[in-house]
Amino acid sequence: DLHVRSRRQRQMCIRDRNNKLSKNKGFSETSAGRYSLALYELAVEANNLSEIEVHSTSIINLIASSEDFKSLIKDPINNKEDQLNALRKISEQYKLNELLIKFLSFLISKRRFFYVDNILKSFVETCSTKRGELKAELTSAKDLSEDEINSIKEELTENFSSKIKLNYKYDKSLIGGLIVQVGSTMVD
């Protein structure tokens, strides 16, 4: 019978389909933007924007630091129940906002949890943009103290007449100095 497939064959078909989807960057970026904007609008409507932004950042950090969680998200073999159970445990541990839990559950039910990292990063970026913050990248040849980073952030805020959201990276491969990028403006 042509319609009978083994579990292994179904898994291979799912992998092939997800590989094709993940190669289509336009689809994932477009979807991430739409879902993140929907989350933003729901958070504003529920008057929980700052809490959901903090919780979203926690989930982004968890994805970056936990290979197990990253595998649960990215591996198409994992079923919805496993993902929902993991979400329940994480929401209990991190005391996640109820709206965010419902949103993440919705992503799981629609098989879009694969994009949760992109969606939440886009959401945090949208929150920052709506607050009028400019995104800046600071890369330094030496490890900077918190005071030095804050001093640079204050100076950038004055120079650009806008709030600055500064992402700092230490890069020992640089010969010396700093590289600062604010929007499309780069200072070396």
Coordinates of N, CA, C and O in Angstrom, one line a residue:
D1 N 0.8 -1.2 0.0 CA 0.0 0.0 0.0 C 0.9 1.3 0.0 O 1.8 1.4 0.8
L2 N 0.6 2.2 -0.9 CA 1.4 3.4 -1.0 C 1.3 4.3 0.1 O 2.2 5.1 0.4
H3 N 0.2 4.3 0.9 CA 0.0 5.3 1.9 C 0.6 4.8 3.3 O 0.6 5.6 4.2
V4 N 1.0 3.6 3.3 CA 1.6 3.1 4.6 C 3.1 3.4 4.6 O 3.8 3.0 3.7
R5 N 3.5 4.2 5.6 CA 4.9 4.5 5.7 C 5.4 4.1 7.1 O 4.6 4.2 8.1
S6 N 6.6 3.7 7.1 CA 7.2 3.5 8.5 C 7.4 4.8 9.2 O 7.4 5.8 8.6
R7 N 7.7 4.7 10.5 CA 7.9 5.9 11.3 C 9.2 6.6 10.7 O 9.3 7.8 10.6
R8 N 10.2 5.8 10.4 CA 11.5 6.3 9.9 C 11.2 7.1 8.5 O 11.8 8.2 8.3
Q9 N 10.4 6.6 7.6 CA 10.1 7.3 6.4 C 9.3 8.6 6.7 O 9.6 9.6 6.0
R10 N 8.4 8.6 7.6 CA 7.7 9.8 8.0 C 8.7 10.9 8.5 O 8.6 12.0 8.2
Q11 N 9.6 10.4 9.4 CA 10.6 11.3 9.9 C 11.5 11.9 8.8 O 11.8 13.1 8.9
M12 N 11.8 11.1 7.9 CA 12.7 11.6 6.7 C 11.9 12.6 5.9 O 12.5 13.6 5.5
C13 N 10.6 12.4 5.7 CA 9.8 13.3 4.9 C 9.7 14.6 5.7 O 9.8 15.7 5.1
I14 N 9.5 14.5 7.0 CA 9.4 15.8 7.8 C 10.7 16.5 7.7 O 10.7 17.7 7.6
R15 N 11.8 15.8 7.9 CA 13.1 16.5 7.8 C 13.3 17.2 6.5 O 13.8 18.3 6.4
D16 N 13.0 16.5 5.4 CA 13.1 17.1 4.1 C 12.3 18.3 3.9 O 12.8 19.3 3.5
R17 N 11.1 18.3 4.4 CA 10.2 19.4 4.3 C 10.7 20.6 5.2 O 10.8 21.7 4.7
N18 N 11.2 20.3 6.4 CA 11.7 21.4 7.2 C 13.0 21.9 6.7 O 13.3 23.1 6.8
N19 N 13.8 21.1 6.1 CA 15.1 21.6 5.5 C 14.8 22.5 4.4 O 15.4 23.6 4.2
K20 N 13.7 22.2 3.5 CA 13.3 23.1 2.5 C 12.8 24.4 3.0 O 13.1 25.5 2.5
L21 N 12.0 24.3 4.1 CA 11.5 25.5 4.7 C 12.6 26.4 5.3 O 12.6 27.6 5.2
S22 N 13.5 25.7 6.0 CA 14.6 26.5 6.7 C 15.5 27.1 5.7 O 16.2 28.1 6.0
K23 N 15.6 26.6 4.5 CA 16.5 27.2 3.5 C 15.8 28.5 2.9 O 16.5 29.3 2.4
N24 N 14.5 28.5 3.0 CA 13.8 29.7 2.4 C 13.8 30.7 3.5 O 12.9 30.8 4.3
K25 N 14.8 31.6 3.5 CA 15.0 32.6 4.6 C 13.8 33.6 4.5 O 13.5 34.1 5.6
G26 N 13.3 33.9 3.4 CA 12.3 34.9 3.3 C 11.0 34.5 4.0 O 10.4 35.3 4.7
F27 N 10.7 33.2 4.0 CA 9.5 32.7 4.7 C 9.8 32.8 6.2 O 8.9 33.3 6.9
S28 N 10.9 32.4 6.7 CA 11.1 32.5 8.1 C 11.2 33.9 8.6 O 10.7 34.2 9.7
E29 N 11.8 34.8 7.9 CA 11.9 36.2 8.4 C 10.5 36.9 8.3 O 10.2 37.6 9.2
T30 N 9.8 36.6 7.2 CA 8.5 37.2 7.1 C 7.5 36.6 8.2 O 6.8 37.4 8.9
S31 N 7.6 35.3 8.4 CA 6.8 34.7 9.5 C 7.2 35.3 10.9 O 6.3 35.6 11.7
A32 N 8.4 35.4 11.1 CA 8.9 35.9 12.4 C 8.4 37.3 12.6 O 8.0 37.6 13.7
G33 N 8.5 38.1 11.6 CA 8.0 39.5 11.7 C 6.5 39.6 12.0 O 6.1 40.3 12.9
R34 N 5.7 38.8 11.3 CA 4.3 38.8 11.5 C 3.9 38.3 12.9 O 3.1 38.9 13.6
Y35 N 4.5 37.1 13.3 CA 4.2 36.6 14.6 C 4.7 37.5 15.7 O 4.0 37.7 16.7
S36 N 5.8 38.1 15.6 CA 6.4 39.0 16.6 C 5.5 40.3 16.7 O 5.3 40.8 17.9
L37 N 5.0 40.8 15.6 CA 4.2 42.0 15.7 C 2.8 41.6 16.3 O 2.3 42.4 17.1
A38 N 2.3 40.4 16.1 CA 1.1 40.0 16.7 C 1.3 39.9 18.2 O 0.4 40.3 19.0
L39 N 2.4 39.3 18.6 CA 2.7 39.2 20.1 C 2.8 40.6 20.7 O 2.3 40.9 21.8
Y40 N 3.5 41.6 20.0 CA 3.6 42.9 20.4 C 2.2 43.6 20.7 O 2.0 44.2 21.7
E41 N 1.4 43.4 19.7 CA 0.0 44.0 19.8 C -0.8 43.4 20.9 O -1.5 44.1 21.6
L42 N -0.7 42.1 21.1 CA -1.4 41.4 22.2 C -0.9 41.9 23.5 O -1.6 42.1 24.5
A43 N 0.5 42.1 23.6 CA 1.1 42.5 24.9 C 0.7 43.9 25.2 O 0.4 44.2 26.4
V44 N 0.6 44.8 24.2 CA 0.2 46.2 24.4 C -1.2 46.2 24.9 O -1.6 46.9 25.9
E45 N -2.1 45.4 24.2 CA -3.5 45.4 24.5 C -3.7 44.8 26.0 O -4.6 45.3 26.7
A46 N -2.9 43.9 26.4 CA -3.1 43.3 27.7 C -2.3 44.1 28.8 O -2.3 43.7 30.0
N47 N -1.6 45.1 28.3 CA -0.8 46.0 29.2 C 0.3 45.2 30.0 O 0.5 45.4 31.2
N48 N 0.9 44.3 29.3 CA 2.0 43.5 29.9 C 3.3 43.5 29.0 O 4.0 42.6 29.1
L49 N 3.5 44.6 28.3 CA 4.6 44.6 27.4 C 5.9 44.4 28.0 O 6.7 43.6 27.6
S50 N 6.2 45.1 29.1 CA 7.6 45.0 29.7 C 7.8 43.7 30.3 O 8.9 43.1 30.1
E51 N 6.8 43.1 30.9 CA 7.0 41.8 31.5 C 7.2 40.7 30.4 O 8.1 39.8 30.5
I52 N 6.4 40.8 29.3 CA 6.6 39.8 28.2 C 7.9 40.0 27.5 O 8.6 39.0 27.2
E53 N 8.4 41.2 27.4 CA 9.7 41.5 26.8 C 10.8 40.8 27.7 O 11.7 40.2 27.2
V54 N 10.8 41.0 29.0 CA 11.7 40.4 29.9 C 11.7 38.9 29.8 O 12.7 38.2 29.7
H55 N 10.5 38.3 29.8 CA 10.4 36.8 29.7 C 10.8 36.3 28.4 O 11.4 35.2 28.3
S56 N 10.6 37.1 27.3 CA 11.0 36.7 26.0 C 12.6 36.6 25.9 O 13.1 35.7 25.4
T57 N 13.2 37.6 26.5 CA 14.6 37.7 26.6 C 15.2 36.4 27.4 O 16.2 35.8 27.0
S58 N 14.5 36.1 28.4 CA 14.9 34.9 29.2 C 14.8 33.6 28.4 O 15.7 32.8 28.4
I59 N 13.8 33.5 27.6 CA 13.6 32.3 26.7 C 14.7 32.3 25.6 O 15.3 31.3 25.3
I60 N 15.0 33.5 25.0 CA 16.1 33.6 24.0 C 17.4 33.2 24.7 O 18.2 32.4 24.0
N61 N 17.7 33.6 25.9 CA 18.9 33.2 26.6 C 18.9 31.7 26.9 O 20.0 31.1 26.8
L62 N 17.8 31.1 27.2 CA 17.7 29.7 27.5 C 18.0 28.9 26.2 O 18.7 27.9 26.2
I63 N 17.5 29.4 25.1 CA 17.7 28.7 23.8 C 19.2 28.7 23.5 O 19.8 27.8 23.0
A64 N 19.8 29.9 23.7 CA 21.3 30.0 23.4 C 22.1 29.2 24.3 O 23.2 28.7 23.9
S65 N 21.7 28.9 25.6 CA 22.5 28.2 26.5 C 22.2 26.8 26.7 O 23.0 26.0 27.2
S66 N 21.1 26.3 26.3 CA 20.7 24.9 26.5 C 20.6 24.2 25.1 O 19.6 24.4 24.3
E67 N 21.5 23.2 24.9 CA 21.5 22.4 23.7 C 20.2 21.5 23.7 O 19.7 21.3 22.6
D68 N 19.8 21.0 24.8 CA 18.6 20.2 24.9 C 17.4 20.9 24.5 O 16.6 20.4 23.7
F69 N 17.2 22.2 25.0 CA 16.0 23.0 24.6 C 16.1 23.3 23.1 O 15.1 23.3 22.4
K70 N 17.3 23.7 22.6 CA 17.5 24.0 21.2 C 17.1 22.8 20.3 O 16.4 23.0 19.3
S71 N 17.5 21.6 20.8 CA 17.2 20.4 20.0 C 15.7 20.2 20.0 O 15.1 19.8 19.0
L72 N 15.0 20.4 21.1 CA 13.6 20.2 21.2 C 12.9 21.1 20.2 O 11.9 20.7 19.6
I73 N 13.4 22.3 20.1 CA 12.8 23.3 19.2 C 13.0 22.9 17.7 O 12.1 22.9 16.9
K74 N 14.3 22.6 17.4 CA 14.7 22.5 16.0 C 14.5 21.2 15.4 O 14.3 21.1 14.2
D75 N 14.4 20.1 16.2 CA 14.3 18.8 15.6 C 12.8 18.5 15.3 O 12.0 18.4 16.1
P76 N 12.6 18.3 14.0 CA 11.2 18.0 13.6 C 10.6 16.7 14.0 O 9.4 16.5 14.0
I77 N 11.4 15.8 14.6 CA 10.9 14.5 15.1 C 10.1 14.7 16.4 O 9.2 14.0 16.7
N78 N 10.5 15.7 17.1 CA 9.8 16.0 18.4 C 8.3 16.3 18.2 O 8.0 17.2 17.3
N79 N 7.5 15.7 18.9 CA 6.0 15.9 18.7 C 5.6 17.1 19.6 O 6.2 17.6 20.4
K80 N 4.3 17.5 19.3 CA 3.7 18.7 19.9 C 3.6 18.4 21.5 O 3.8 19.4 22.2
E81 N 3.3 17.2 21.9 CA 3.1 16.9 23.3 C 4.4 17.1 24.0 O 4.4 17.7 25.1
D82 N 5.5 16.7 23.5 CA 6.8 16.8 24.1 C 7.2 18.3 24.3 O 7.6 18.8 25.3
Q83 N 6.9 19.1 23.2 CA 7.2 20.5 23.2 C 6.3 21.2 24.3 O 6.7 22.1 25.0
L84 N 5.0 20.9 24.3 CA 4.1 21.5 25.3 C 4.5 21.1 26.7 O 4.4 22.0 27.6
N85 N 4.9 19.9 26.9 CA 5.4 19.5 28.3 C 6.6 20.3 28.7 O 6.7 20.8 29.8
A86 N 7.5 20.5 27.8 CA 8.7 21.3 28.1 C 8.3 22.7 28.3 O 8.9 23.3 29.3
L87 N 7.4 23.3 27.6 CA 6.9 24.6 27.8 C 6.3 24.8 29.2 O 6.6 25.8 29.9
R88 N 5.5 23.8 29.6 CA 4.9 23.8 30.9 C 6.0 23.9 32.0 O 5.8 24.7 32.9
K89 N 7.0 23.0 31.9 CA 8.0 23.0 32.9 C 8.8 24.3 32.9 O 9.1 24.8 34.0
I90 N 9.1 24.8 31.7 CA 9.8 26.1 31.7 C 9.0 27.3 32.2 O 9.5 28.1 32.9
S91 N 7.7 27.2 31.9 CA 6.8 28.3 32.4 C 6.7 28.3 33.9 O 6.6 29.3 34.5
E92 N 6.7 27.1 34.5 CA 6.7 27.0 35.9 C 8.0 27.5 36.6 O 8.0 28.2 37.5
Q93 N 9.1 27.1 36.0 CA 10.4 27.4 36.5 C 10.6 28.9 36.4 O 11.1 29.6 37.3
Y94 N 10.3 29.5 35.2 CA 10.6 30.9 35.0 C 9.4 31.8 35.3 O 9.4 33.0 35.2
K95 N 8.3 31.3 35.8 CA 7.1 32.0 36.1 C 6.7 32.9 34.9 O 6.5 34.2 35.1
L96 N 6.5 32.3 33.7 CA 6.2 33.1 32.5 C 4.9 33.7 32.5 O 3.9 33.1 33.1
N97 N 4.7 34.8 31.9 CA 3.4 35.5 31.7 C 2.5 34.6 31.0 O 2.8 33.9 30.0
E98 N 1.2 34.6 31.4 CA 0.2 33.7 30.8 C 0.0 33.9 29.3 O -0.2 33.0 28.6
L99 N 0.0 35.2 28.9 CA -0.2 35.5 27.5 C 1.0 34.9 26.7 O 0.7 34.4 25.6
L100 N 2.2 35.0 27.2 CA 3.3 34.5 26.5 C 3.2 33.0 26.4 O 3.5 32.4 25.3
I101 N 2.8 32.3 27.4 CA 2.6 30.9 27.4 C 1.6 30.5 26.4 O 1.8 29.5 25.6
K102 N 0.5 31.2 26.3 CA -0.6 30.9 25.3 C 0.0 31.1 23.9 O -0.3 30.3 23.0
F103 N 0.8 32.2 23.7 CA 1.4 32.5 22.4 C 2.3 31.4 22.0 O 2.3 30.9 20.9
L104 N 3.2 30.9 22.9 CA 4.1 29.9 22.6 C 3.4 28.5 22.3 O 3.8 27.8 21.4
S105 N 2.3 28.3 23.1 CA 1.5 27.1 22.8 C 0.9 27.1 21.4 O 0.8 26.1 20.8
F106 N 0.4 28.3 21.1 CA -0.1 28.5 19.7 C 0.9 28.2 18.6 O 0.6 27.5 17.7
L107 N 2.2 28.7 18.9 CA 3.2 28.4 17.9 C 3.5 26.9 17.8 O 3.7 26.3 16.7
I108 N 3.4 26.2 18.9 CA 3.6 24.7 18.9 C 2.5 24.1 18.2 O 2.7 23.2 17.3
S109 N 1.2 24.5 18.4 CA 0.1 23.9 17.8 C 0.1 24.1 16.3 O -0.4 23.2 15.5
K110 N 0.6 25.2 15.8 CA 0.7 25.5 14.4 C 2.0 25.0 13.7 O 2.3 25.3 12.6
R111 N 2.8 24.3 14.5 CA 4.1 23.8 14.1 C 5.1 24.9 13.6 O 5.8 24.8 12.7
R112 N 5.0 26.0 14.4 CA 5.9 27.2 14.1 C 6.9 27.4 15.2 O 7.6 28.4 15.2
F113 N 7.0 26.4 16.2 CA 7.9 26.6 17.3 C 9.3 26.6 16.8 O 10.2 27.1 17.5
F114 N 9.5 26.0 15.6 CA 10.8 26.0 15.0 C 11.4 27.4 14.9 O 12.6 27.6 14.9
Y115 N 10.6 28.4 14.7 CA 11.0 29.8 14.5 C 10.9 30.6 15.8 O 11.1 31.9 15.8
V116 N 10.7 30.0 17.0 CA 10.5 30.8 18.2 C 11.7 31.7 18.5 O 11.5 32.9 19.0
D117 N 12.9 31.3 18.3 CA 14.0 32.2 18.6 C 14.0 33.4 17.7 O 14.1 34.5 18.2
N118 N 13.7 33.3 16.4 CA 13.6 34.4 15.5 C 12.5 35.3 15.9 O 12.6 36.5 15.8
I119 N 11.3 34.7 16.2 CA 10.1 35.4 16.6 C 10.4 36.3 17.8 O 10.1 37.5 17.8
L120 N 10.9 35.7 18.8 CA 11.1 36.4 20.1 C 12.2 37.5 19.9 O 12.1 38.6 20.5
K121 N 13.3 37.2 19.2 CA 14.3 38.3 18.9 C 13.7 39.4 18.2 O 13.9 40.6 18.5
S122 N 12.8 39.1 17.2 CA 12.1 40.2 16.4 C 11.2 41.0 17.4 O 11.1 42.2 17.3
F123 N 10.5 40.3 18.3 CA 9.6 40.9 19.2 C 10.4 41.9 20.1 O 10.0 43.0 20.3
V124 N 11.5 41.5 20.7 CA 12.4 42.3 21.5 C 12.9 43.5 20.8 O 12.9 44.6 21.3
E125 N 13.3 43.3 19.5 CA 13.7 44.4 18.7 C 12.6 45.4 18.4 O 12.8 46.6 18.4
T126 N 11.4 44.9 18.1 CA 10.2 45.7 17.9 C 9.9 46.6 19.2 O 9.7 47.8 19.0
C127 N 10.0 46.0 20.3 CA 9.8 46.7 21.6 C 10.8 47.9 21.7 O 10.5 49.0 22.0
S128 N 12.1 47.5 21.4 CA 13.1 48.5 21.5 C 12.9 49.7 20.5 O 13.0 50.9 20.8
T129 N 12.5 49.3 19.3 CA 12.3 50.3 18.2 C 11.1 51.2 18.6 O 11.2 52.4 18.4
K130 N 10.0 50.6 19.1 CA 8.8 51.4 19.5 C 9.2 52.4 20.7 O 8.5 53.4 20.8
R131 N 10.2 52.0 21.5 CA 10.6 52.9 22.6 C 11.5 54.0 22.0 O 11.9 54.9 22.8
G132 N 11.9 54.0 20.8 CA 12.7 55.0 20.2 C 14.2 54.7 20.4 O 15.1 55.6 20.2
E133 N 14.5 53.5 20.8 CA 15.9 53.1 21.0 C 16.6 52.8 19.7 O 16.0 52.2 18.8
L134 N 17.9 53.1 19.6 CA 18.7 52.7 18.5 C 19.6 51.5 18.9 O 20.0 51.5 20.1
K135 N 19.7 50.6 18.0 CA 20.5 49.4 18.3 C 22.0 49.7 18.0 O 22.3 50.2 16.9
A136 N 22.9 49.4 18.9 CA 24.3 49.6 18.7 C 25.1 48.4 19.1 O 24.7 47.7 20.0
E137 N 26.1 48.2 18.3 CA 27.0 47.0 18.6 C 28.4 47.6 19.0 O 28.9 48.5 18.3
L138 N 28.9 47.1 20.1 CA 30.2 47.6 20.5 C 31.1 46.3 20.6 O 30.8 45.4 21.3
T139 N 32.3 46.4 19.9 CA 33.2 45.3 19.9 C 34.5 45.9 20.4 O 35.0 46.9 19.9
S140 N 35.2 45.3 21.4 CA 36.4 45.8 22.0 C 37.5 44.8 22.0 O 37.3 43.6 22.1
A141 N 38.7 45.4 21.8 CA 39.9 44.5 21.8 C 40.3 44.1 23.3 O 41.0 43.2 23.5
K142 N 39.8 44.9 24.3 CA 40.1 44.5 25.7 C 38.7 44.3 26.4 O 37.7 44.9 25.9
D143 N 38.8 43.6 27.4 CA 37.6 43.3 28.2 C 37.2 44.6 29.0 O 38.0 45.0 29.8
L144 N 36.1 45.2 28.7 CA 35.7 46.4 29.3 C 34.9 46.2 30.6 O 34.1 45.2 30.7
S145 N 35.0 47.1 31.5 CA 34.3 47.0 32.8 C 32.9 47.5 32.5 O 32.6 48.2 31.5
E146 N 32.0 47.3 33.4 CA 30.6 47.7 33.3 C 30.6 49.3 33.3 O 29.8 49.8 32.5
D147 N 31.4 49.9 34.1 CA 31.5 51.4 34.1 C 31.9 51.9 32.7 O 31.4 52.9 32.2
E148 N 32.9 51.3 32.1 CA 33.4 51.7 30.8 C 32.3 51.6 29.7 O 32.1 52.4 28.9
I149 N 31.6 50.5 29.8 CA 30.5 50.2 28.8 C 29.4 51.3 29.0 O 28.9 51.8 28.0
N150 N 29.0 51.5 30.2 CA 28.0 52.5 30.5 C 28.4 53.9 30.1 O 27.6 54.7 29.6
S151 N 29.7 54.2 30.2 CA 30.2 55.5 29.8 C 30.1 55.7 28.3 O 29.7 56.7 27.8
I152 N 30.4 54.6 27.6 CA 30.3 54.6 26.1 C 28.9 54.8 25.7 O 28.5 55.5 24.8
K153 N 28.0 54.0 26.4 CA 26.6 54.1 26.1 C 26.0 55.5 26.3 O 25.3 56.0 25.4
E154 N 26.4 56.2 27.4 CA 26.0 57.5 27.6 C 26.5 58.5 26.6 O 25.7 59.4 26.1
E155 N 27.7 58.3 26.1 CA 28.3 59.2 25.1 C 27.6 59.0 23.8 O 27.3 60.0 23.1
L156 N 27.2 57.8 23.4 CA 26.5 57.5 22.2 C 25.1 58.1 22.3 O 24.6 58.6 21.3
T157 N 24.5 58.0 23.5 CA 23.1 58.5 23.7 C 23.1 60.0 23.4 O 22.3 60.6 22.7
E158 N 24.2 60.7 23.9 CA 24.3 62.2 23.7 C 24.5 62.5 22.2 O 23.9 63.4 21.6
N159 N 25.5 61.7 21.6 CA 25.8 62.0 20.2 C 24.7 61.8 19.2 O 24.6 62.5 18.2
F160 N 23.9 60.7 19.5 CA 22.8 60.4 18.6 C 21.5 60.9 19.0 O 20.5 60.7 18.3
S161 N 21.4 61.6 20.1 CA 20.2 62.2 20.6 C 19.1 61.2 20.7 O 17.9 61.5 20.3
S162 N 19.4 60.0 21.1 CA 18.4 58.9 21.2 C 18.9 57.9 22.2 O 20.1 57.8 22.5
K163 N 17.9 57.1 22.8 CA 18.3 56.0 23.7 C 19.1 55.0 22.8 O 18.7 54.7 21.7
I164 N 20.0 54.4 23.5 CA 20.9 53.4 22.8 C 20.7 52.1 23.5 O 20.8 52.0 24.7
K165 N 20.4 51.0 22.7 CA 20.5 49.7 23.3 C 21.8 49.1 22.8 O 21.9 48.8 21.6
L166 N 22.7 48.9 23.7 CA 24.1 48.5 23.4 C 24.3 47.0 23.6 O 24.1 46.5 24.7
N167 N 24.8 46.3 22.6 CA 25.2 45.0 22.7 C 26.7 44.9 22.6 O 27.3 45.4 21.7
Y168 N 27.3 44.5 23.7 CA 28.8 44.5 23.8 C 29.4 43.1 23.6 O 28.9 42.1 24.1
K169 N 30.5 43.1 22.8 CA 31.2 41.9 22.6 C 32.7 42.1 22.8 O 33.2 43.1 22.3
Y170 N 33.4 41.2 23.5 CA 34.8 41.3 23.6 C 35.4 40.4 22.6 O 35.0 39.2 22.4
D171 N 36.4 40.9 21.8 CA 37.0 40.2 20.7 C 38.5 40.3 20.8 O 39.1 41.3 20.4
K172 N 39.1 39.3 21.4 CA 40.6 39.4 21.6 C 41.4 39.3 20.3 O 42.5 39.6 20.2
S173 N 40.7 39.0 19.2 CA 41.4 38.9 17.9 C 41.6 40.3 17.3 O 42.4 40.5 16.4
L174 N 40.9 41.3 17.8 CA 41.2 42.7 17.4 C 42.6 43.1 17.9 O 43.0 42.8 19.0
I175 N 43.3 43.9 17.1 CA 44.6 44.3 17.5 C 44.5 45.4 18.6 O 45.3 45.4 19.5
G176 N 43.6 46.3 18.5 CA 43.4 47.3 19.5 C 42.2 48.1 19.2 O 41.7 48.2 18.1
G177 N 41.7 48.9 20.3 CA 40.6 49.8 20.1 C 39.2 49.2 20.2 O 39.0 48.2 20.7
L178 N 38.3 50.0 19.6 CA 36.9 49.7 19.6 C 36.3 49.8 18.3 O 36.7 50.6 17.4
I179 N 35.2 49.0 18.0 CA 34.4 49.2 16.8 C 33.0 49.4 17.4 O 32.5 48.6 18.1
V180 N 32.4 50.5 17.0 CA 31.0 50.8 17.4 C 30.2 51.0 16.1 O 30.6 51.7 15.2
Q181 N 29.1 50.3 16.1 CA 28.1 50.4 15.0 C 26.8 50.8 15.5 O 26.2 50.1 16.4
V182 N 26.3 51.9 15.1 CA 24.9 52.4 15.5 C 24.1 52.5 14.2 O 24.4 53.3 13.3
G183 N 23.1 51.6 14.1 CA 22.4 51.5 12.8 C 23.4 51.2 11.7 O 24.1 50.2 11.7
S184 N 23.4 52.0 10.6 CA 24.3 51.8 9.5 C 25.6 52.6 9.7 O 26.5 52.5 8.8
T185 N 25.8 53.4 10.8 CA 27.0 54.2 11.0 C 28.0 53.4 11.8 O 27.7 52.8 12.9
M186 N 29.2 53.2 11.3 CA 30.2 52.5 11.9 C 31.4 53.4 12.3 O 31.8 54.2 11.4
V187 N 31.9 53.3 13.5 CA 33.0 54.1 14.0 C 34.1 53.1 14.4 O 33.8 52.2 15.2
D188 N 35.3 53.3 13.9 CA 36.4 52.4 14.3 C 37.4 53.1 15.1 O 37.7 54.3 15.0

